[in-house]
Amino acid sequence: MPEIAPKTTPATAPAPATAPEDRYHYRVIARALRRMEAPDAPATLAALAAELGLSEAHFQRTFSAWVGVSPKRYQQYLRLGLARELLANRRTLLDTAAETGLSGTGRLHDLFLRWEAMSPGDFASGAAGLTIRWGRFDTPFGPAIAMATARGLCGLGFAAEIGEAAAFDDLARRWPAATLTEDPAALAPWIAAAFGAETGTATEIPLQLVGTPFHVKVWEALLAIPSGHVTTYGDIARAIGRPTAGRAVGAAVGRNPIACLIPCHRAIAGSGALTGYHWGLPVKRAMLAREAARADAA
């Protein structure tokens, strides 16, 4: 398999995936989420802003810039009942989605994803002889590690909660025999497209997935969940013809190697509980809240 052609841009100076203010906004929101969930959470936005070291006006501007709605409206999406509300009002039934042709390749925001599974031989060999480029990137959900083969992105993980070293190791061990080369410039266009959907420019992002056929079927089903909606592990199991495999589906969702683009954060428990998220529950909650708020504001 040919390698990704090296770019002339130095590997130490990749194109940023997001503007610096977006990265700052996520850090503020992540801190706010933790305080909102604490038993002694501030009673008002003014008090919360003060704890964060911001004026109330600055706090409001930060939330509005990151989400697109006012902080007062956004706060309702951060309640612990968010997942239950989404389940009641925006539950996507994947068997219906499959019947209408939404499974397989799907539209996510303004992106178009084109994906292919790694061949069984390459999977069995642990990607021996394959070169994988990787890099660190800033995103609206904090720092991320991304990896790519010549055919497309093969790994994307968020590091805000688990740390960059853990995120790197998690992605790298999926390709134990591959040669890993730090080259963020080679991945920068795809990462910029992945987190630049709000510009309204449709961009095809190629993905190369590594997983068992069962994993791939589950990830394919995830692509049918629209932004601002959720589904359950049980619904996914039924959609792929394995109605009793809810637990196995949950494990496959957790093995998704492409965070955000294959939207595993939109899968929740049938009870409405968010349950865990491979890259940290605060990241999952922030993603769902942002998507729900923007869907309502559209």
PDB file of C-alpha atoms in Angstrom:
ATOM      1  CA  MET A   1       0.000   0.000   0.000  1.00  0.00           C
ATOM      2  CA  PRO A   2       1.509   3.395  -0.933  1.00  0.00           C
ATOM      3  CA  GLU A   3       2.379   5.817   1.810  1.00  0.00           C
ATOM      4  CA  ILE A   4       0.803   9.225   2.226  1.00  0.00           C
ATOM      5  CA  ALA A   5       2.972  11.628   0.300  1.00  0.00           C
ATOM      6  CA  PRO A   6       4.913  13.837   2.726  1.00  0.00           C
ATOM      7  CA  LYS A   7       3.950  17.495   2.630  1.00  0.00           C
ATOM      8  CA  THR A   8       6.443  20.340   2.416  1.00  0.00           C
ATOM      9  CA  THR A   9       4.989  21.922   5.562  1.00  0.00           C
ATOM     10  CA  PRO A  10       7.228  21.014   8.546  1.00  0.00           C
ATOM     11  CA  ALA A  11       5.719  18.310  10.763  1.00  0.00           C
ATOM     12  CA  THR A  12       6.089  20.606  13.742  1.00  0.00           C
ATOM     13  CA  ALA A  13       3.794  23.247  12.235  1.00  0.00           C
ATOM     14  CA  PRO A  14       0.535  21.644  11.079  1.00  0.00           C
ATOM     15  CA  ALA A  15      -2.397  23.704   9.967  1.00  0.00           C
ATOM     16  CA  PRO A  16      -4.686  24.262  12.968  1.00  0.00           C
ATOM     17  CA  ALA A  17      -7.925  22.276  12.986  1.00  0.00           C
ATOM     18  CA  THR A  18      -9.820  25.007  14.776  1.00  0.00           C
ATOM     19  CA  ALA A  19      -9.375  28.608  15.754  1.00  0.00           C
ATOM     20  CA  PRO A  20      -7.654  29.211  19.118  1.00  0.00           C
ATOM     21  CA  GLU A  21     -10.844  30.688  20.555  1.00  0.00           C
ATOM     22  CA  ASP A  22     -12.733  27.433  19.856  1.00  0.00           C
ATOM     23  CA  ARG A  23     -10.153  25.481  21.807  1.00  0.00           C
ATOM     24  CA  TYR A  24     -10.493  27.950  24.670  1.00  0.00           C
ATOM     25  CA  HIS A  25     -14.273  27.693  24.556  1.00  0.00           C
ATOM     26  CA  TYR A  26     -14.156  23.928  25.017  1.00  0.00           C
ATOM     27  CA  ARG A  27     -11.838  24.222  28.019  1.00  0.00           C
ATOM     28  CA  VAL A  28     -14.212  26.701  29.648  1.00  0.00           C
ATOM     29  CA  ILE A  29     -17.248  24.507  28.940  1.00  0.00           C
ATOM     30  CA  ALA A  30     -15.503  21.365  30.198  1.00  0.00           C
ATOM     31  CA  ARG A  31     -14.754  23.140  33.488  1.00  0.00           C
ATOM     32  CA  ALA A  32     -18.321  24.457  33.657  1.00  0.00           C
ATOM     33  CA  LEU A  33     -19.723  20.955  33.107  1.00  0.00           C
ATOM     34  CA  ARG A  34     -17.795  19.586  36.045  1.00  0.00           C
ATOM     35  CA  ARG A  35     -19.038  22.356  38.327  1.00  0.00           C
ATOM     36  CA  MET A  36     -22.638  22.024  37.136  1.00  0.00           C
ATOM     37  CA  GLU A  37     -22.594  18.326  38.036  1.00  0.00           C
ATOM     38  CA  ALA A  38     -21.070  18.854  41.497  1.00  0.00           C
ATOM     39  CA  PRO A  39     -23.278  18.632  44.598  1.00  0.00           C
ATOM     40  CA  ASP A  40     -22.320  22.205  45.496  1.00  0.00           C
ATOM     41  CA  ALA A  41     -22.807  23.573  41.978  1.00  0.00           C
ATOM     42  CA  PRO A  42     -23.244  27.359  41.716  1.00  0.00           C
ATOM     43  CA  ALA A  43     -26.897  28.383  41.726  1.00  0.00           C
ATOM     44  CA  THR A  44     -26.614  31.020  39.010  1.00  0.00           C
ATOM     45  CA  LEU A  45     -24.676  31.630  35.809  1.00  0.00           C
ATOM     46  CA  ALA A  46     -23.151  34.710  37.422  1.00  0.00           C
ATOM     47  CA  ALA A  47     -21.783  32.611  40.275  1.00  0.00           C
ATOM     48  CA  LEU A  48     -20.488  29.983  37.869  1.00  0.00           C
ATOM     49  CA  ALA A  49     -18.787  32.651  35.755  1.00  0.00           C
ATOM     50  CA  ALA A  50     -17.111  34.034  38.858  1.00  0.00           C
ATOM     51  CA  GLU A  51     -15.760  30.582  39.780  1.00  0.00           C
ATOM     52  CA  LEU A  52     -14.368  30.243  36.269  1.00  0.00           C
ATOM     53  CA  GLY A  53     -12.613  33.590  36.626  1.00  0.00           C
ATOM     54  CA  LEU A  54     -14.733  35.261  33.954  1.00  0.00           C
ATOM     55  CA  SER A  55     -17.163  38.129  33.913  1.00  0.00           C
ATOM     56  CA  GLU A  56     -20.769  37.112  33.331  1.00  0.00           C
ATOM     57  CA  ALA A  57     -20.717  38.894  29.958  1.00  0.00           C
ATOM     58  CA  HIS A  58     -17.548  37.074  28.881  1.00  0.00           C
ATOM     59  CA  PHE A  59     -19.013  33.781  30.019  1.00  0.00           C
ATOM     60  CA  GLN A  60     -22.153  34.419  27.955  1.00  0.00           C
ATOM     61  CA  ARG A  61     -20.126  35.359  24.872  1.00  0.00           C
ATOM     62  CA  THR A  62     -17.994  32.230  25.228  1.00  0.00           C
ATOM     63  CA  PHE A  63     -21.008  29.925  25.424  1.00  0.00           C
ATOM     64  CA  SER A  64     -22.807  31.666  22.590  1.00  0.00           C
ATOM     65  CA  ALA A  65     -19.768  31.504  20.322  1.00  0.00           C
ATOM     66  CA  TRP A  66     -19.208  27.793  20.969  1.00  0.00           C
ATOM     67  CA  VAL A  67     -22.830  26.642  20.833  1.00  0.00           C
ATOM     68  CA  GLY A  68     -24.735  29.247  18.878  1.00  0.00           C
ATOM     69  CA  VAL A  69     -27.390  29.810  21.553  1.00  0.00           C
ATOM     70  CA  SER A  70     -27.459  31.731  24.821  1.00  0.00           C
ATOM     71  CA  PRO A  71     -25.975  30.151  27.954  1.00  0.00           C
ATOM     72  CA  LYS A  72     -29.375  30.122  29.644  1.00  0.00           C
ATOM     73  CA  ARG A  73     -30.811  28.050  26.822  1.00  0.00           C
ATOM     74  CA  TYR A  74     -27.712  25.900  26.574  1.00  0.00           C
ATOM     75  CA  GLN A  75     -27.803  25.093  30.286  1.00  0.00           C
ATOM     76  CA  GLN A  76     -30.968  23.055  29.863  1.00  0.00           C
ATOM     77  CA  TYR A  77     -29.086  20.734  27.498  1.00  0.00           C
ATOM     78  CA  LEU A  78     -26.438  20.082  30.121  1.00  0.00           C
ATOM     79  CA  ARG A  79     -28.848  18.648  32.653  1.00  0.00           C
ATOM     80  CA  LEU A  80     -28.360  15.016  33.541  1.00  0.00           C
ATOM     81  CA  GLY A  81     -31.791  14.400  31.950  1.00  0.00           C
ATOM     82  CA  LEU A  82     -30.552  15.404  28.484  1.00  0.00           C
ATOM     83  CA  ALA A  83     -30.160  11.831  27.253  1.00  0.00           C
ATOM     84  CA  ARG A  84     -33.634  10.857  28.442  1.00  0.00           C
ATOM     85  CA  GLU A  85     -35.162  13.856  26.681  1.00  0.00           C
ATOM     86  CA  LEU A  86     -33.345  13.017  23.472  1.00  0.00           C
ATOM     87  CA  LEU A  87     -34.442   9.413  23.784  1.00  0.00           C
ATOM     88  CA  ALA A  88     -38.068  10.476  24.192  1.00  0.00           C
ATOM     89  CA  ASN A  89     -38.116  13.145  21.485  1.00  0.00           C
ATOM     90  CA  ARG A  90     -35.287  12.434  19.044  1.00  0.00           C
ATOM     91  CA  ARG A  91     -34.811   8.724  18.994  1.00  0.00           C
ATOM     92  CA  THR A  92     -33.714   7.427  15.622  1.00  0.00           C
ATOM     93  CA  LEU A  93     -35.033   3.970  14.760  1.00  0.00           C
ATOM     94  CA  LEU A  94     -32.236   2.477  12.735  1.00  0.00           C
ATOM     95  CA  ASP A  95     -34.304  -0.225  11.064  1.00  0.00           C
ATOM     96  CA  THR A  96     -36.326   2.556   9.411  1.00  0.00           C
ATOM     97  CA  ALA A  97     -33.146   4.419   8.533  1.00  0.00           C
ATOM     98  CA  ALA A  98     -31.711   1.307   6.942  1.00  0.00           C
ATOM     99  CA  GLU A  99     -34.827   0.778   4.865  1.00  0.00           C
ATOM    100  CA  THR A 100     -34.511   4.288   3.441  1.00  0.00           C
ATOM    101  CA  GLY A 101     -30.887   3.762   2.493  1.00  0.00           C
ATOM    102  CA  LEU A 102     -29.228   5.819   5.210  1.00  0.00           C
ATOM    103  CA  SER A 103     -26.877   3.089   6.376  1.00  0.00           C
ATOM    104  CA  GLY A 104     -23.451   2.590   4.822  1.00  0.00           C
ATOM    105  CA  THR A 105     -22.065   5.941   3.825  1.00  0.00           C
ATOM    106  CA  GLY A 106     -23.887   8.826   5.448  1.00  0.00           C
ATOM    107  CA  ARG A 107     -23.985  12.564   5.725  1.00  0.00           C
ATOM    108  CA  LEU A 108     -22.781  14.023   8.997  1.00  0.00           C
ATOM    109  CA  HIS A 109     -23.299  17.772   9.366  1.00  0.00           C
ATOM    110  CA  ASP A 110     -21.876  19.136   6.098  1.00  0.00           C
ATOM    111  CA  LEU A 111     -19.335  16.339   5.714  1.00  0.00           C
ATOM    112  CA  PHE A 112     -19.362  13.388   3.399  1.00  0.00           C
ATOM    113  CA  LEU A 113     -17.605  10.285   4.651  1.00  0.00           C
ATOM    114  CA  ARG A 114     -16.229   7.602   2.364  1.00  0.00           C
ATOM    115  CA  TRP A 115     -15.026   4.559   4.214  1.00  0.00           C
ATOM    116  CA  GLU A 116     -13.669   1.110   3.593  1.00  0.00           C
ATOM    117  CA  ALA A 117     -12.795  -1.743   5.903  1.00  0.00           C
ATOM    118  CA  MET A 118      -9.275  -3.071   6.110  1.00  0.00           C
ATOM    119  CA  SER A 119      -8.873  -6.362   4.258  1.00  0.00           C
ATOM    120  CA  PRO A 120      -9.053  -9.523   6.415  1.00  0.00           C
ATOM    121  CA  GLY A 121      -5.430 -10.276   5.520  1.00  0.00           C
ATOM    122  CA  ASP A 122      -4.189  -6.867   6.616  1.00  0.00           C
ATOM    123  CA  PHE A 123      -6.267  -7.091   9.777  1.00  0.00           C
ATOM    124  CA  ALA A 124      -4.851 -10.512  10.627  1.00  0.00           C
ATOM    125  CA  SER A 125      -1.281  -9.336  10.038  1.00  0.00           C
ATOM    126  CA  GLY A 126      -1.626  -6.387  12.385  1.00  0.00           C
ATOM    127  CA  ALA A 127      -0.949  -4.030   9.437  1.00  0.00           C
ATOM    128  CA  ALA A 128       2.582  -5.332   8.898  1.00  0.00           C
ATOM    129  CA  GLY A 129       4.373  -3.210   6.306  1.00  0.00           C
ATOM    130  CA  LEU A 130       1.821  -0.392   6.571  1.00  0.00           C
ATOM    131  CA  THR A 131       2.938   3.162   7.316  1.00  0.00           C
ATOM    132  CA  ILE A 132       0.609   5.224   9.460  1.00  0.00           C
ATOM    133  CA  ARG A 133       1.039   8.979   9.822  1.00  0.00           C
ATOM    134  CA  TRP A 134      -0.088  10.603  13.032  1.00  0.00           C
ATOM    135  CA  GLY A 135      -0.306  13.998  14.659  1.00  0.00           C
ATOM    136  CA  ARG A 136      -1.633  16.040  17.559  1.00  0.00           C
ATOM    137  CA  PHE A 137      -4.435  18.496  16.807  1.00  0.00           C
ATOM    138  CA  ASP A 138      -6.591  21.012  18.629  1.00  0.00           C
ATOM    139  CA  THR A 139     -10.340  20.569  18.148  1.00  0.00           C
ATOM    140  CA  PRO A 140     -13.544  22.099  19.532  1.00  0.00           C
ATOM    141  CA  PHE A 141     -13.568  19.219  22.050  1.00  0.00           C
ATOM    142  CA  GLY A 142     -10.016  19.633  23.239  1.00  0.00           C
ATOM    143  CA  PRO A 143      -6.735  18.086  22.054  1.00  0.00           C
ATOM    144  CA  ALA A 144      -6.933  15.043  19.808  1.00  0.00           C
ATOM    145  CA  ILE A 145      -4.655  12.392  18.344  1.00  0.00           C
ATOM    146  CA  ALA A 146      -5.275  11.450  14.711  1.00  0.00           C
ATOM    147  CA  MET A 147      -3.813   8.680  12.555  1.00  0.00           C
ATOM    148  CA  ALA A 148      -4.111   7.931   8.842  1.00  0.00           C
ATOM    149  CA  THR A 149      -3.080   5.424   6.212  1.00  0.00           C
ATOM    150  CA  ALA A 150      -2.703   6.365   2.569  1.00  0.00           C
ATOM    151  CA  ARG A 151      -6.404   5.607   2.132  1.00  0.00           C
ATOM    152  CA  GLY A 152      -7.767   7.864   4.849  1.00  0.00           C
ATOM    153  CA  LEU A 153      -8.148   8.518   8.559  1.00  0.00           C
ATOM    154  CA  CYS A 154      -7.850   5.326  10.580  1.00  0.00           C
ATOM    155  CA  GLY A 155      -7.912   6.787  14.080  1.00  0.00           C
ATOM    156  CA  LEU A 156      -9.203   9.861  15.890  1.00  0.00           C
ATOM    157  CA  GLY A 157      -9.349  10.094  19.667  1.00  0.00           C
ATOM    158  CA  PHE A 158      -9.929  12.917  22.131  1.00  0.00           C
ATOM    159  CA  ALA A 159      -7.356  13.485  24.858  1.00  0.00           C
ATOM    160  CA  ALA A 160      -8.960  16.129  27.075  1.00  0.00           C
ATOM    161  CA  GLU A 161     -10.062  13.592  29.689  1.00  0.00           C
ATOM    162  CA  ILE A 162      -7.699  10.632  29.276  1.00  0.00           C
ATOM    163  CA  GLY A 163      -4.485  12.410  28.251  1.00  0.00           C
ATOM    164  CA  GLU A 164      -2.520  12.439  24.998  1.00  0.00           C
ATOM    165  CA  ALA A 165      -0.336   9.451  25.886  1.00  0.00           C
ATOM    166  CA  ALA A 166      -3.344   7.246  26.630  1.00  0.00           C
ATOM    167  CA  ALA A 167      -5.151   8.396  23.481  1.00  0.00           C
ATOM    168  CA  PHE A 168      -2.063   7.682  21.361  1.00  0.00           C
ATOM    169  CA  ASP A 169      -1.550   4.222  22.887  1.00  0.00           C
ATOM    170  CA  ASP A 170      -5.222   3.341  22.426  1.00  0.00           C
ATOM    171  CA  LEU A 171      -5.099   4.082  18.702  1.00  0.00           C
ATOM    172  CA  ALA A 172      -1.610   2.690  18.079  1.00  0.00           C
ATOM    173  CA  ARG A 173      -2.283  -0.737  19.565  1.00  0.00           C
ATOM    174  CA  ARG A 174      -4.970  -1.331  16.956  1.00  0.00           C
ATOM    175  CA  TRP A 175      -2.168  -1.458  14.377  1.00  0.00           C
ATOM    176  CA  PRO A 176       0.560  -3.392  16.271  1.00  0.00           C
ATOM    177  CA  ALA A 177       2.798  -4.198  13.302  1.00  0.00           C
ATOM    178  CA  ALA A 178       2.507  -0.870  11.452  1.00  0.00           C
ATOM    179  CA  THR A 179       5.237   1.752  11.221  1.00  0.00           C
ATOM    180  CA  LEU A 180       4.080   4.960  12.932  1.00  0.00           C
ATOM    181  CA  THR A 181       5.492   8.245  11.657  1.00  0.00           C
ATOM    182  CA  GLU A 182       4.716  11.640  13.158  1.00  0.00           C
ATOM    183  CA  ASP A 183       3.582  13.804  10.250  1.00  0.00           C
ATOM    184  CA  PRO A 184       0.674  16.076  11.227  1.00  0.00           C
ATOM    185  CA  ALA A 185       0.930  18.045   7.992  1.00  0.00           C
ATOM    186  CA  ALA A 186      -0.162  14.944   6.062  1.00  0.00           C
ATOM    187  CA  LEU A 187      -3.362  14.701   8.116  1.00  0.00           C
ATOM    188  CA  ALA A 188      -4.083  18.410   8.561  1.00  0.00           C
ATOM    189  CA  PRO A 189      -6.435  18.817   5.543  1.00  0.00           C
ATOM    190  CA  TRP A 190      -8.652  15.939   6.685  1.00  0.00           C
ATOM    191  CA  ILE A 191      -8.738  17.151  10.291  1.00  0.00           C
ATOM    192  CA  ALA A 192      -9.490  20.697   9.185  1.00  0.00           C
ATOM    193  CA  ALA A 193     -12.384  19.339   7.087  1.00  0.00           C
ATOM    194  CA  ALA A 194     -13.645  17.186   9.958  1.00  0.00           C
ATOM    195  CA  PHE A 195     -13.963  20.147  12.306  1.00  0.00           C
ATOM    196  CA  GLY A 196     -14.662  22.812   9.724  1.00  0.00           C
ATOM    197  CA  ALA A 197     -18.154  21.607   8.799  1.00  0.00           C
ATOM    198  CA  GLU A 198     -19.691  24.794  10.107  1.00  0.00           C
ATOM    199  CA  THR A 199     -18.214  26.677   7.167  1.00  0.00           C
ATOM    200  CA  GLY A 200     -20.853  24.991   5.008  1.00  0.00           C
ATOM    201  CA  THR A 201     -18.292  23.482   2.647  1.00  0.00           C
ATOM    202  CA  ALA A 202     -19.025  19.855   1.822  1.00  0.00           C
ATOM    203  CA  THR A 203     -15.817  17.846   1.897  1.00  0.00           C
ATOM    204  CA  GLU A 204     -15.332  14.141   1.409  1.00  0.00           C
ATOM    205  CA  ILE A 205     -13.265  12.607   4.193  1.00  0.00           C
ATOM    206  CA  PRO A 206     -11.935   9.102   3.500  1.00  0.00           C
ATOM    207  CA  LEU A 207     -11.811   6.671   6.418  1.00  0.00           C
ATOM    208  CA  GLN A 208     -10.134   3.291   6.721  1.00  0.00           C
ATOM    209  CA  LEU A 209     -11.588   1.170   9.498  1.00  0.00           C
ATOM    210  CA  VAL A 210      -9.995  -1.747  11.300  1.00  0.00           C
ATOM    211  CA  GLY A 211     -12.309  -4.163  13.057  1.00  0.00           C
ATOM    212  CA  THR A 212     -14.172  -7.426  12.814  1.00  0.00           C
ATOM    213  CA  PRO A 213     -17.149  -7.704  10.437  1.00  0.00           C
ATOM    214  CA  PHE A 214     -19.445  -7.325  13.472  1.00  0.00           C
ATOM    215  CA  HIS A 215     -17.658  -4.125  14.531  1.00  0.00           C
ATOM    216  CA  VAL A 216     -17.981  -2.695  11.038  1.00  0.00           C
ATOM    217  CA  LYS A 217     -21.737  -3.452  10.920  1.00  0.00           C
ATOM    218  CA  VAL A 218     -22.224  -1.607  14.200  1.00  0.00           C
ATOM    219  CA  TRP A 219     -20.161   1.389  13.030  1.00  0.00           C
ATOM    220  CA  GLU A 220     -22.133   1.425   9.785  1.00  0.00           C
ATOM    221  CA  ALA A 221     -25.345   1.671  11.813  1.00  0.00           C
ATOM    222  CA  LEU A 222     -23.946   4.584  13.825  1.00  0.00           C
ATOM    223  CA  LEU A 223     -23.570   6.566  10.611  1.00  0.00           C
ATOM    224  CA  ALA A 224     -27.356   6.564  10.232  1.00  0.00           C
ATOM    225  CA  ILE A 225     -27.924   8.590  13.438  1.00  0.00           C
ATOM    226  CA  PRO A 226     -28.444  12.271  12.543  1.00  0.00           C
ATOM    227  CA  SER A 227     -26.835  15.077  14.496  1.00  0.00           C
ATOM    228  CA  GLY A 228     -28.991  16.099  17.443  1.00  0.00           C
ATOM    229  CA  HIS A 229     -30.520  12.611  17.731  1.00  0.00           C
ATOM    230  CA  VAL A 230     -29.688   9.457  19.668  1.00  0.00           C
ATOM    231  CA  THR A 231     -30.432   5.755  19.520  1.00  0.00           C
ATOM    232  CA  THR A 232     -29.966   2.867  21.919  1.00  0.00           C
ATOM    233  CA  TYR A 233     -27.628  -0.102  21.899  1.00  0.00           C
ATOM    234  CA  GLY A 234     -30.708  -2.322  21.634  1.00  0.00           C
ATOM    235  CA  ASP A 235     -31.949  -0.451  18.573  1.00  0.00           C
ATOM    236  CA  ILE A 236     -28.574  -0.903  16.925  1.00  0.00           C
ATOM    237  CA  ALA A 237     -28.609  -4.620  17.723  1.00  0.00           C
ATOM    238  CA  ARG A 238     -32.034  -5.006  16.114  1.00  0.00           C
ATOM    239  CA  ALA A 239     -31.012  -2.935  13.081  1.00  0.00           C
ATOM    240  CA  ILE A 240     -28.066  -5.213  12.314  1.00  0.00           C
ATOM    241  CA  GLY A 241     -30.127  -8.374  12.796  1.00  0.00           C
ATOM    242  CA  ARG A 242     -28.712  -9.328  16.198  1.00  0.00           C
ATOM    243  CA  PRO A 243     -31.542  -8.399  18.592  1.00  0.00           C
ATOM    244  CA  THR A 244     -30.032 -10.178  21.605  1.00  0.00           C
ATOM    245  CA  ALA A 245     -26.552  -8.746  21.158  1.00  0.00           C
ATOM    246  CA  GLY A 246     -27.005  -5.438  22.983  1.00  0.00           C
ATOM    247  CA  ARG A 247     -23.977  -5.985  25.206  1.00  0.00           C
ATOM    248  CA  ALA A 248     -21.772  -6.920  22.252  1.00  0.00           C
ATOM    249  CA  VAL A 249     -23.026  -3.849  20.402  1.00  0.00           C
ATOM    250  CA  GLY A 250     -22.003  -1.685  23.349  1.00  0.00           C
ATOM    251  CA  ALA A 251     -18.508  -3.166  23.228  1.00  0.00           C
ATOM    252  CA  ALA A 252     -18.299  -2.561  19.472  1.00  0.00           C
ATOM    253  CA  VAL A 253     -19.433   1.046  19.911  1.00  0.00           C
ATOM    254  CA  GLY A 254     -16.619   1.482  22.429  1.00  0.00           C
ATOM    255  CA  ARG A 255     -14.143   0.101  19.887  1.00  0.00           C
ATOM    256  CA  ASN A 256     -15.000   2.753  17.297  1.00  0.00           C
ATOM    257  CA  PRO A 257     -11.610   4.115  16.164  1.00  0.00           C
ATOM    258  CA  ILE A 258     -12.922   7.345  14.607  1.00  0.00           C
ATOM    259  CA  ALA A 259     -14.360   9.541  17.341  1.00  0.00           C
ATOM    260  CA  CYS A 260     -17.039  12.036  16.342  1.00  0.00           C
ATOM    261  CA  LEU A 261     -17.082  11.236  12.619  1.00  0.00           C
ATOM    262  CA  ILE A 262     -18.530   7.810  13.342  1.00  0.00           C
ATOM    263  CA  PRO A 263     -20.873   9.159  16.024  1.00  0.00           C
ATOM    264  CA  CYS A 264     -20.654   6.616  18.827  1.00  0.00           C
ATOM    265  CA  HIS A 265     -21.510   9.425  21.263  1.00  0.00           C
ATOM    266  CA  ARG A 266     -25.104   9.245  19.963  1.00  0.00           C
ATOM    267  CA  ALA A 267     -25.603   5.705  21.298  1.00  0.00           C
ATOM    268  CA  ILE A 268     -27.045   5.554  24.820  1.00  0.00           C
ATOM    269  CA  ALA A 269     -28.579   2.997  27.162  1.00  0.00           C
ATOM    270  CA  GLY A 270     -32.262   2.134  26.835  1.00  0.00           C
ATOM    271  CA  SER A 271     -32.858   3.703  30.255  1.00  0.00           C
ATOM    272  CA  GLY A 272     -31.659   7.046  28.918  1.00  0.00           C
ATOM    273  CA  ALA A 273     -28.377   6.876  30.853  1.00  0.00           C
ATOM    274  CA  LEU A 274     -25.389   8.240  28.967  1.00  0.00           C
ATOM    275  CA  THR A 275     -23.200   5.413  30.314  1.00  0.00           C
ATOM    276  CA  GLY A 276     -19.491   5.592  29.595  1.00  0.00           C
ATOM    277  CA  TYR A 277     -17.668   7.087  26.647  1.00  0.00           C
ATOM    278  CA  HIS A 278     -14.322   5.815  25.446  1.00  0.00           C
ATOM    279  CA  TRP A 279     -12.808   9.302  25.360  1.00  0.00           C
ATOM    280  CA  GLY A 280     -14.390  10.583  28.577  1.00  0.00           C
ATOM    281  CA  LEU A 281     -18.009  11.126  29.606  1.00  0.00           C
ATOM    282  CA  PRO A 282     -17.676  14.950  29.815  1.00  0.00           C
ATOM    283  CA  VAL A 283     -16.721  14.965  26.121  1.00  0.00           C
ATOM    284  CA  LYS A 284     -19.786  12.857  25.237  1.00  0.00           C
ATOM    285  CA  ARG A 285     -22.089  15.112  27.222  1.00  0.00           C
ATOM    286  CA  ALA A 286     -20.602  18.228  25.606  1.00  0.00           C
ATOM    287  CA  MET A 287     -21.052  16.732  22.116  1.00  0.00           C
ATOM    288  CA  LEU A 288     -24.678  15.778  22.687  1.00  0.00           C
ATOM    289  CA  ALA A 289     -25.524  19.088  24.307  1.00  0.00           C
ATOM    290  CA  ARG A 290     -23.915  21.093  21.509  1.00  0.00           C
ATOM    291  CA  GLU A 291     -25.645  19.064  18.798  1.00  0.00           C
ATOM    292  CA  ALA A 292     -29.048  19.232  20.504  1.00  0.00           C
ATOM    293  CA  ALA A 293     -28.801  22.983  21.047  1.00  0.00           C
ATOM    294  CA  ARG A 294     -27.798  23.612  17.440  1.00  0.00           C
ATOM    295  CA  ALA A 295     -30.533  21.355  16.106  1.00  0.00           C
ATOM    296  CA  ASP A 296     -33.138  23.334  18.063  1.00  0.00           C
ATOM    297  CA  ALA A 297     -31.655  26.645  16.952  1.00  0.00           C
ATOM    298  CA  ALA A 298     -31.638  25.659  13.268  1.00  0.00           C
TER     299      ALA A 298
END
